[in-house]
Amino acid sequence: MNWYEKNARDLPFRQTKDPYKIWICEIVFQQTRINQGLNHYNNFIKRFPDVKTLATAEENEVLLYWKGLGYYSRAINIHKAAQQIMNDYKGVFPSHYEDILTLKGIGKYTAAAIASICFNGKIPAVDGNFYRVLSRVFADDFDISGSKAFTYFSELAHLILPDNVGDFNQAMMDLGSEICKPKNPVCIECPLQEDCLAFSTNKISDFPVKTKKVKMENLDLKYYFVHRKGQFLIQQRKDDFIWKKLFEFPISISIDLEPFVKGVKVINHKLTHKNLQIEIADVEVNSEIVWNNLIRENKYIITDREGSHEKSFPKPLESYIQNTLKD
Ligand code: SF4
């Protein structure tokens, strides 16, 4: 705690105890580095400064402000949770851990962070940082990839919780990301060095113990980039796929369009649990009659490079558009 007092990172959300802001920052920074996500966080808060503004916004606009952060399902959940707060809690952010947990997209870690930072709840916000720091300090070989790890490390954390749990949770976040890093921890600057069993026994690389590897799934996708004179066709994904609600190119074309296929580009893209191989066929419709027929069919949205900035696309498709339709 003394170390945190002197070394806390100076971040905009550290100046507030507004649960709404803490919540948004926890979700934004779950998988994004602080300096990468900071601008997005600031823009998001500027446009949606409170629960009500967010709850009453159009979903597509929320997605647009999430552009660049990936994990769009989180933006969809944030939007739904804001509506839940309006409907179930009369617009007031719930203050109890159990109530916060009922909100869409909020798991135990985020609920604990909000409850402790904003409402003085006595709950450790156990995440990968906790697993790493605690398993090293206690040279504890409990497997962090097992389903019981969360309960185990929560109980361990409870044994050392000070009164100010909000600051303690934030101290563990900072210590885990700045000092006790997964690779090359900076033990020489660590305030826990004297008490750290992994350090004193020179076994840091043995902790934390993780036996299960994340299983990667291979997924092949095929798209058609149907375009004419800078305009192209898109549609919004409706099903429960990873890119639900995002815009994408058509996934099939009519036989009439086959003669216009110019070539195919293959893009490899990695997500947390998926290896995607995306095949994009370039379909340049150089017949005005066919193009007009396509427009008349009204099945797709027609846009161009500029219009595409107003919509959220999966990252690889966004890059494809930018590279293909250069000024
Ligand atoms: S001494 Fe090293 S291994 Fe131990 S808690 Fe500190 S940074 Fe982590």
CSV table of C-alpha atoms and ligand atoms in Angstrom, one decimal:
chain,number,residue,atom,x,y,z
A,1,MET,CA,0.0,0.0,0.0
A,2,ASN,CA,2.9,2.3,0.7
A,3,TRP,CA,4.4,1.5,-2.6
A,4,TYR,CA,1.1,2.2,-4.3
A,5,GLU,CA,0.8,5.6,-2.6
A,6,LYS,CA,4.1,6.6,-4.2
A,7,ASN,CA,3.8,4.8,-7.5
A,8,ALA,CA,0.2,4.8,-8.5
A,9,ARG,CA,-0.1,5.4,-12.2
A,10,ASP,CA,-1.6,8.8,-12.9
A,11,LEU,CA,-4.7,7.8,-14.9
A,12,PRO,CA,-7.8,9.8,-15.6
A,13,PHE,CA,-10.1,7.2,-14.0
A,14,ARG,CA,-8.0,7.3,-10.8
A,15,GLN,CA,-9.3,10.8,-10.1
A,16,THR,CA,-12.9,9.6,-9.8
A,17,LYS,CA,-15.0,7.2,-7.8
A,18,ASP,CA,-17.9,7.5,-10.2
A,19,PRO,CA,-18.9,3.8,-10.7
A,20,TYR,CA,-20.0,4.5,-14.3
A,21,LYS,CA,-16.5,5.7,-15.3
A,22,ILE,CA,-14.7,2.9,-13.3
A,23,TRP,CA,-16.9,0.4,-15.0
A,24,ILE,CA,-16.2,1.7,-18.5
A,25,CYS,CA,-12.5,1.9,-17.8
A,26,GLU,CA,-12.4,-1.7,-16.5
A,27,ILE,CA,-14.1,-3.0,-19.6
A,28,VAL,CA,-12.0,-0.9,-22.0
A,29,PHE,CA,-8.7,-1.9,-20.4
A,30,GLN,CA,-9.5,-5.6,-19.9
A,31,GLN,CA,-7.5,-6.5,-23.0
A,32,THR,CA,-6.1,-3.2,-24.1
A,33,ARG,CA,-2.9,-1.6,-23.0
A,34,ILE,CA,-3.4,1.6,-21.1
A,35,ASN,CA,-1.7,3.9,-23.6
A,36,GLN,CA,-3.5,2.2,-26.5
A,37,GLY,CA,-7.0,2.5,-24.9
A,38,LEU,CA,-6.7,5.9,-23.3
A,39,ASN,CA,-7.9,8.0,-26.2
A,40,HIS,CA,-10.8,5.6,-26.8
A,41,TYR,CA,-11.8,5.8,-23.2
A,42,ASN,CA,-11.7,9.6,-23.1
A,43,ASN,CA,-13.7,9.8,-26.4
A,44,PHE,CA,-16.2,7.3,-25.1
A,45,ILE,CA,-16.7,9.1,-21.8
A,46,LYS,CA,-17.0,12.5,-23.6
A,47,ARG,CA,-19.8,11.2,-25.9
A,48,PHE,CA,-21.5,9.1,-23.2
A,49,PRO,CA,-20.7,10.8,-19.9
A,50,ASP,CA,-23.3,9.0,-17.8
A,51,VAL,CA,-25.5,5.9,-17.7
A,52,LYS,CA,-28.6,7.7,-19.1
A,53,THR,CA,-26.8,9.1,-22.2
A,54,LEU,CA,-25.4,5.6,-22.9
A,55,ALA,CA,-28.7,3.8,-22.3
A,56,THR,CA,-30.6,6.1,-24.7
A,57,ALA,CA,-28.0,6.1,-27.5
A,58,GLU,CA,-28.4,4.0,-30.7
A,59,GLU,CA,-26.5,0.8,-30.5
A,60,ASN,CA,-24.7,1.5,-33.8
A,61,GLU,CA,-23.3,4.7,-32.4
A,62,VAL,CA,-22.0,2.9,-29.3
A,63,LEU,CA,-20.3,0.4,-31.6
A,64,LEU,CA,-18.8,3.2,-33.6
A,65,TYR,CA,-17.3,4.7,-30.4
A,66,TRP,CA,-15.9,1.3,-29.6
A,67,LYS,CA,-14.1,1.1,-33.0
A,68,GLY,CA,-10.5,0.2,-32.6
A,69,LEU,CA,-10.9,-1.6,-29.3
A,70,GLY,CA,-12.2,-4.9,-30.8
A,71,TYR,CA,-14.3,-7.2,-28.7
A,72,TYR,CA,-17.5,-5.5,-29.9
A,73,SER,CA,-19.7,-7.9,-27.8
A,74,ARG,CA,-18.4,-5.9,-24.8
A,75,ALA,CA,-19.8,-2.6,-26.3
A,76,ILE,CA,-23.1,-4.4,-26.9
A,77,ASN,CA,-23.2,-5.6,-23.3
A,78,ILE,CA,-22.2,-2.2,-21.9
A,79,HIS,CA,-25.1,-0.7,-23.8
A,80,LYS,CA,-27.6,-3.3,-22.5
A,81,ALA,CA,-26.3,-3.0,-18.9
A,82,ALA,CA,-26.8,0.8,-19.0
A,83,GLN,CA,-30.5,0.1,-20.0
A,84,GLN,CA,-30.7,-2.4,-17.2
A,85,ILE,CA,-29.5,0.2,-14.7
A,86,MET,CA,-32.2,2.6,-16.0
A,87,ASN,CA,-34.9,0.0,-15.8
A,88,ASP,CA,-34.0,-2.1,-12.7
A,89,TYR,CA,-32.2,0.5,-10.6
A,90,LYS,CA,-33.9,3.7,-11.6
A,91,GLY,CA,-30.8,5.0,-13.3
A,92,VAL,CA,-28.6,4.7,-10.1
A,93,PHE,CA,-25.6,2.5,-10.4
A,94,PRO,CA,-26.0,-0.4,-7.9
A,95,SER,CA,-23.6,-0.4,-5.0
A,96,HIS,CA,-23.7,-4.0,-3.8
A,97,TYR,CA,-21.4,-6.6,-5.3
A,98,GLU,CA,-24.2,-9.1,-5.9
A,99,ASP,CA,-26.4,-6.4,-7.7
A,100,ILE,CA,-23.5,-5.2,-9.8
A,101,LEU,CA,-22.9,-8.9,-10.9
A,102,THR,CA,-26.4,-9.0,-12.3
A,103,LEU,CA,-25.5,-6.4,-15.0
A,104,LYS,CA,-24.9,-7.7,-18.5
A,105,GLY,CA,-21.2,-8.4,-19.2
A,106,ILE,CA,-20.0,-7.7,-15.7
A,107,GLY,CA,-18.1,-10.6,-14.2
A,108,LYS,CA,-16.8,-11.2,-10.7
A,109,TYR,CA,-13.5,-9.3,-11.3
A,110,THR,CA,-15.2,-6.1,-12.6
A,111,ALA,CA,-18.0,-6.3,-10.0
A,112,ALA,CA,-15.3,-6.5,-7.2
A,113,ALA,CA,-13.3,-3.7,-8.7
A,114,ILE,CA,-16.4,-1.4,-8.9
A,115,ALA,CA,-17.7,-2.4,-5.4
A,116,SER,CA,-14.3,-1.9,-3.7
A,117,ILE,CA,-13.2,1.3,-5.5
A,118,CYS,CA,-16.5,3.1,-5.5
A,119,PHE,CA,-18.4,1.7,-2.6
A,120,ASN,CA,-15.8,0.5,-0.2
A,121,GLY,CA,-16.8,-3.2,-0.7
A,122,LYS,CA,-14.4,-5.6,1.0
A,123,ILE,CA,-13.9,-7.9,-2.1
A,124,PRO,CA,-10.6,-8.6,-3.7
A,125,ALA,CA,-10.7,-8.1,-7.5
A,126,VAL,CA,-8.9,-11.3,-8.4
A,127,ASP,CA,-7.5,-11.5,-11.9
A,128,GLY,CA,-4.3,-12.6,-13.6
A,129,ASN,CA,-2.3,-10.0,-11.7
A,130,PHE,CA,-3.5,-11.5,-8.4
A,131,TYR,CA,-2.8,-15.0,-9.5
A,132,ARG,CA,0.7,-14.1,-10.5
A,133,VAL,CA,1.7,-11.9,-7.5
A,134,LEU,CA,0.2,-14.2,-4.9
A,135,SER,CA,1.5,-17.5,-6.4
A,136,ARG,CA,5.0,-16.0,-6.5
A,137,VAL,CA,5.0,-14.4,-3.1
A,138,PHE,CA,3.7,-17.6,-1.4
A,139,ALA,CA,5.5,-19.9,-3.9
A,140,ASP,CA,2.1,-21.4,-4.3
A,141,ASP,CA,1.8,-24.1,-7.0
A,142,PHE,CA,-2.1,-24.0,-7.2
A,143,ASP,CA,-2.9,-24.4,-10.9
A,144,ILE,CA,-4.3,-21.1,-12.1
A,145,SER,CA,-5.8,-22.7,-15.2
A,146,GLY,CA,-8.2,-24.8,-13.2
A,147,SER,CA,-11.8,-23.9,-12.4
A,148,LYS,CA,-11.1,-23.6,-8.7
A,149,ALA,CA,-8.3,-21.0,-9.1
A,150,PHE,CA,-10.6,-18.1,-8.7
A,151,THR,CA,-12.0,-19.3,-5.3
A,152,TYR,CA,-8.6,-20.4,-4.1
A,153,PHE,CA,-6.8,-17.1,-4.8
A,154,SER,CA,-9.8,-15.1,-3.6
A,155,GLU,CA,-9.6,-16.9,-0.2
A,156,LEU,CA,-5.8,-16.3,-0.1
A,157,ALA,CA,-6.3,-12.6,-0.9
A,158,HIS,CA,-8.9,-12.3,1.9
A,159,LEU,CA,-6.2,-13.3,4.4
A,160,ILE,CA,-4.1,-10.2,3.5
A,161,LEU,CA,-6.8,-7.6,2.7
A,162,PRO,CA,-6.3,-4.3,4.4
A,163,ASP,CA,-9.2,-1.9,5.3
A,164,ASN,CA,-8.9,0.1,2.1
A,165,VAL,CA,-9.7,-2.7,-0.4
A,166,GLY,CA,-10.3,-0.3,-3.3
A,167,ASP,CA,-6.7,0.9,-3.1
A,168,PHE,CA,-5.4,-2.6,-2.4
A,169,ASN,CA,-7.0,-3.9,-5.6
A,170,GLN,CA,-5.6,-1.0,-7.6
A,171,ALA,CA,-2.2,-1.5,-6.0
A,172,MET,CA,-2.3,-5.2,-7.1
A,173,MET,CA,-3.2,-4.1,-10.6
A,174,ASP,CA,-0.3,-1.7,-10.8
A,175,LEU,CA,2.2,-4.1,-9.2
A,176,GLY,CA,1.2,-6.9,-11.5
A,177,SER,CA,1.4,-4.9,-14.6
A,178,GLU,CA,4.5,-2.7,-13.8
A,179,ILE,CA,6.7,-4.8,-11.5
A,180,CYS,CA,5.6,-8.4,-11.2
A,181,LYS,CA,5.2,-8.8,-14.9
A,182,PRO,CA,4.6,-12.2,-16.5
A,183,LYS,CA,8.0,-12.1,-18.2
A,184,ASN,CA,11.0,-10.5,-16.6
A,185,PRO,CA,9.6,-9.2,-13.4
A,186,VAL,CA,11.4,-6.2,-11.9
A,187,CYS,CA,12.2,-7.8,-8.6
A,188,ILE,CA,14.8,-5.3,-7.8
A,189,GLU,CA,12.2,-2.6,-7.5
A,190,CYS,CA,9.5,-4.7,-5.9
A,191,PRO,CA,8.2,-3.8,-2.5
A,192,LEU,CA,7.4,-7.5,-1.8
A,193,GLN,CA,10.9,-8.7,-2.5
A,194,GLU,CA,11.8,-9.4,1.1
A,195,ASP,CA,8.7,-11.5,1.6
A,196,CYS,CA,8.6,-13.2,-1.8
A,197,LEU,CA,9.3,-16.9,-1.5
A,198,ALA,CA,9.7,-17.4,-5.3
A,199,PHE,CA,12.4,-14.7,-5.2
A,200,SER,CA,14.3,-16.0,-2.2
A,201,THR,CA,14.3,-19.5,-3.6
A,202,ASN,CA,15.2,-18.3,-7.1
A,203,LYS,CA,12.1,-20.1,-8.6
A,204,ILE,CA,10.2,-17.2,-10.1
A,205,SER,CA,9.9,-18.8,-13.5
A,206,ASP,CA,8.0,-21.8,-11.8
A,207,PHE,CA,5.1,-19.5,-10.8
A,208,PRO,CA,2.3,-19.2,-11.5
A,209,VAL,CA,1.6,-22.8,-12.4
A,210,LYS,CA,-0.6,-23.2,-15.5
A,211,THR,CA,-1.2,-26.6,-16.9
A,212,LYS,CA,-3.9,-26.1,-19.5
A,213,LYS,CA,-3.1,-24.4,-22.7
A,214,VAL,CA,-5.8,-22.3,-24.4
A,215,LYS,CA,-7.2,-24.4,-27.3
A,216,MET,CA,-7.1,-22.5,-30.5
A,217,GLU,CA,-9.9,-23.0,-33.0
A,218,ASN,CA,-9.3,-22.6,-36.8
A,219,LEU,CA,-12.0,-20.8,-38.6
A,220,ASP,CA,-12.3,-20.2,-42.4
A,221,LEU,CA,-14.4,-17.2,-43.6
A,222,LYS,CA,-15.2,-16.2,-47.1
A,223,TYR,CA,-16.3,-12.7,-48.3
A,224,TYR,CA,-17.0,-11.0,-51.5
A,225,PHE,CA,-15.9,-7.4,-51.9
A,226,VAL,CA,-18.4,-6.3,-54.5
A,227,HIS,CA,-17.6,-2.8,-55.7
A,228,ARG,CA,-17.9,-0.3,-58.5
A,229,LYS,CA,-16.3,3.1,-58.8
A,230,GLY,CA,-15.3,3.4,-55.2
A,231,GLN,CA,-18.6,2.1,-53.8
A,232,PHE,CA,-19.1,-1.3,-52.3
A,233,LEU,CA,-21.7,-3.5,-50.7
A,234,ILE,CA,-22.0,-4.3,-47.0
A,235,GLN,CA,-24.4,-5.9,-44.6
A,236,GLN,CA,-24.8,-6.0,-40.8
A,237,ARG,CA,-24.1,-9.4,-39.1
A,238,LYS,CA,-27.3,-10.5,-37.3
A,239,ASP,CA,-26.4,-14.0,-36.0
A,240,ASP,CA,-24.6,-14.9,-32.9
A,241,PHE,CA,-21.2,-15.0,-34.5
A,242,ILE,CA,-18.1,-13.3,-33.1
A,243,TRP,CA,-18.8,-10.2,-35.2
A,244,LYS,CA,-22.5,-9.9,-34.4
A,245,LYS,CA,-23.8,-6.4,-35.2
A,246,LEU,CA,-20.7,-5.4,-37.0
A,247,PHE,CA,-20.7,-4.6,-40.7
A,248,GLU,CA,-19.1,-6.9,-43.2
A,249,PHE,CA,-19.0,-7.8,-46.9
A,250,PRO,CA,-21.5,-10.2,-48.5
A,251,ILE,CA,-20.8,-13.8,-47.7
A,252,SER,CA,-22.2,-15.2,-50.9
A,253,ILE,CA,-22.9,-13.8,-54.4
A,254,SER,CA,-25.3,-14.7,-57.2
A,255,ILE,CA,-24.1,-16.7,-60.2
A,256,ASP,CA,-24.4,-13.5,-62.3
A,257,LEU,CA,-21.6,-11.9,-60.3
A,258,GLU,CA,-19.1,-14.8,-60.8
A,259,PRO,CA,-17.7,-13.4,-64.1
A,260,PHE,CA,-16.7,-10.2,-62.3
A,261,VAL,CA,-14.4,-11.9,-59.7
A,262,LYS,CA,-10.9,-10.5,-60.3
A,263,GLY,CA,-8.8,-12.2,-57.6
A,264,VAL,CA,-8.8,-13.5,-54.1
A,265,LYS,CA,-6.8,-12.2,-51.1
A,266,VAL,CA,-6.2,-14.3,-48.0
A,267,ILE,CA,-5.8,-12.6,-44.6
A,268,ASN,CA,-4.7,-14.5,-41.5
A,269,HIS,CA,-6.0,-12.9,-38.3
A,270,LYS,CA,-5.6,-14.1,-34.7
A,271,LEU,CA,-8.2,-13.6,-32.0
A,272,THR,CA,-7.8,-14.8,-28.4
A,273,HIS,CA,-9.1,-18.3,-29.0
A,274,LYS,CA,-9.4,-18.4,-32.8
A,275,ASN,CA,-7.2,-18.4,-35.8
A,276,LEU,CA,-9.1,-16.9,-38.7
A,277,GLN,CA,-8.3,-17.4,-42.3
A,278,ILE,CA,-10.3,-14.9,-44.3
A,279,GLU,CA,-10.6,-15.2,-48.0
A,280,ILE,CA,-11.9,-12.0,-49.7
A,281,ALA,CA,-12.8,-12.2,-53.4
A,282,ASP,CA,-12.5,-9.0,-55.3
A,283,VAL,CA,-15.7,-8.6,-57.4
A,284,GLU,CA,-15.5,-5.5,-59.6
A,285,VAL,CA,-18.8,-5.0,-61.2
A,286,ASN,CA,-17.9,-3.2,-64.5
A,287,SER,CA,-21.5,-3.3,-65.8
A,288,GLU,CA,-23.8,-0.5,-64.9
A,289,ILE,CA,-26.9,-2.6,-65.5
A,290,VAL,CA,-25.8,-5.3,-63.1
A,291,TRP,CA,-24.8,-2.7,-60.5
A,292,ASN,CA,-28.1,-1.0,-60.8
A,293,ASN,CA,-29.9,-4.3,-60.4
A,294,LEU,CA,-27.9,-5.0,-57.3
A,295,ILE,CA,-28.9,-1.6,-55.8
A,296,ARG,CA,-32.5,-2.2,-56.7
A,297,GLU,CA,-32.5,-5.6,-54.9
A,298,ASN,CA,-32.0,-3.5,-51.8
A,299,LYS,CA,-30.5,-6.5,-49.9
A,300,TYR,CA,-27.2,-4.8,-49.2
A,301,ILE,CA,-26.1,-1.3,-47.9
A,302,ILE,CA,-24.0,0.6,-50.4
A,303,THR,CA,-21.2,2.6,-49.0
A,304,ASP,CA,-17.8,4.1,-49.9
A,305,ARG,CA,-14.5,4.6,-48.1
A,306,GLU,CA,-15.7,7.8,-46.4
A,307,GLY,CA,-19.1,6.3,-45.4
A,308,SER,CA,-17.3,3.3,-44.0
A,309,HIS,CA,-15.8,5.5,-41.3
A,310,GLU,CA,-19.3,5.9,-39.9
A,311,LYS,CA,-19.7,2.1,-39.4
A,312,SER,CA,-17.9,-0.5,-37.3
A,313,PHE,CA,-16.2,-3.3,-39.2
A,314,PRO,CA,-14.1,-6.2,-37.9
A,315,LYS,CA,-10.5,-5.1,-37.8
A,316,PRO,CA,-9.3,-7.2,-40.8
A,317,LEU,CA,-12.1,-6.0,-43.0
A,318,GLU,CA,-11.5,-2.4,-42.0
A,319,SER,CA,-7.8,-2.7,-43.0
A,320,TYR,CA,-8.9,-4.4,-46.3
A,321,ILE,CA,-11.1,-1.4,-47.1
A,322,GLN,CA,-8.4,1.1,-46.2
A,323,ASN,CA,-5.8,-0.7,-48.3
A,324,THR,CA,-8.0,-1.4,-51.2
A,325,LEU,CA,-9.6,2.0,-51.6
A,326,LYS,CA,-6.6,4.2,-51.1
A,327,ASP,CA,-7.1,7.8,-52.1
B,1,SF4,S1,10.0,-10.1,-5.8
B,1,SF4,FE1,9.7,-10.4,-8.0
B,1,SF4,S2,8.5,-12.3,-8.2
B,1,SF4,FE2,8.3,-11.6,-6.1
B,1,SF4,S3,6.5,-10.4,-6.1
B,1,SF4,FE3,8.2,-9.0,-6.5
B,1,SF4,S4,8.4,-8.8,-8.7
B,1,SF4,FE4,7.1,-10.6,-8.3
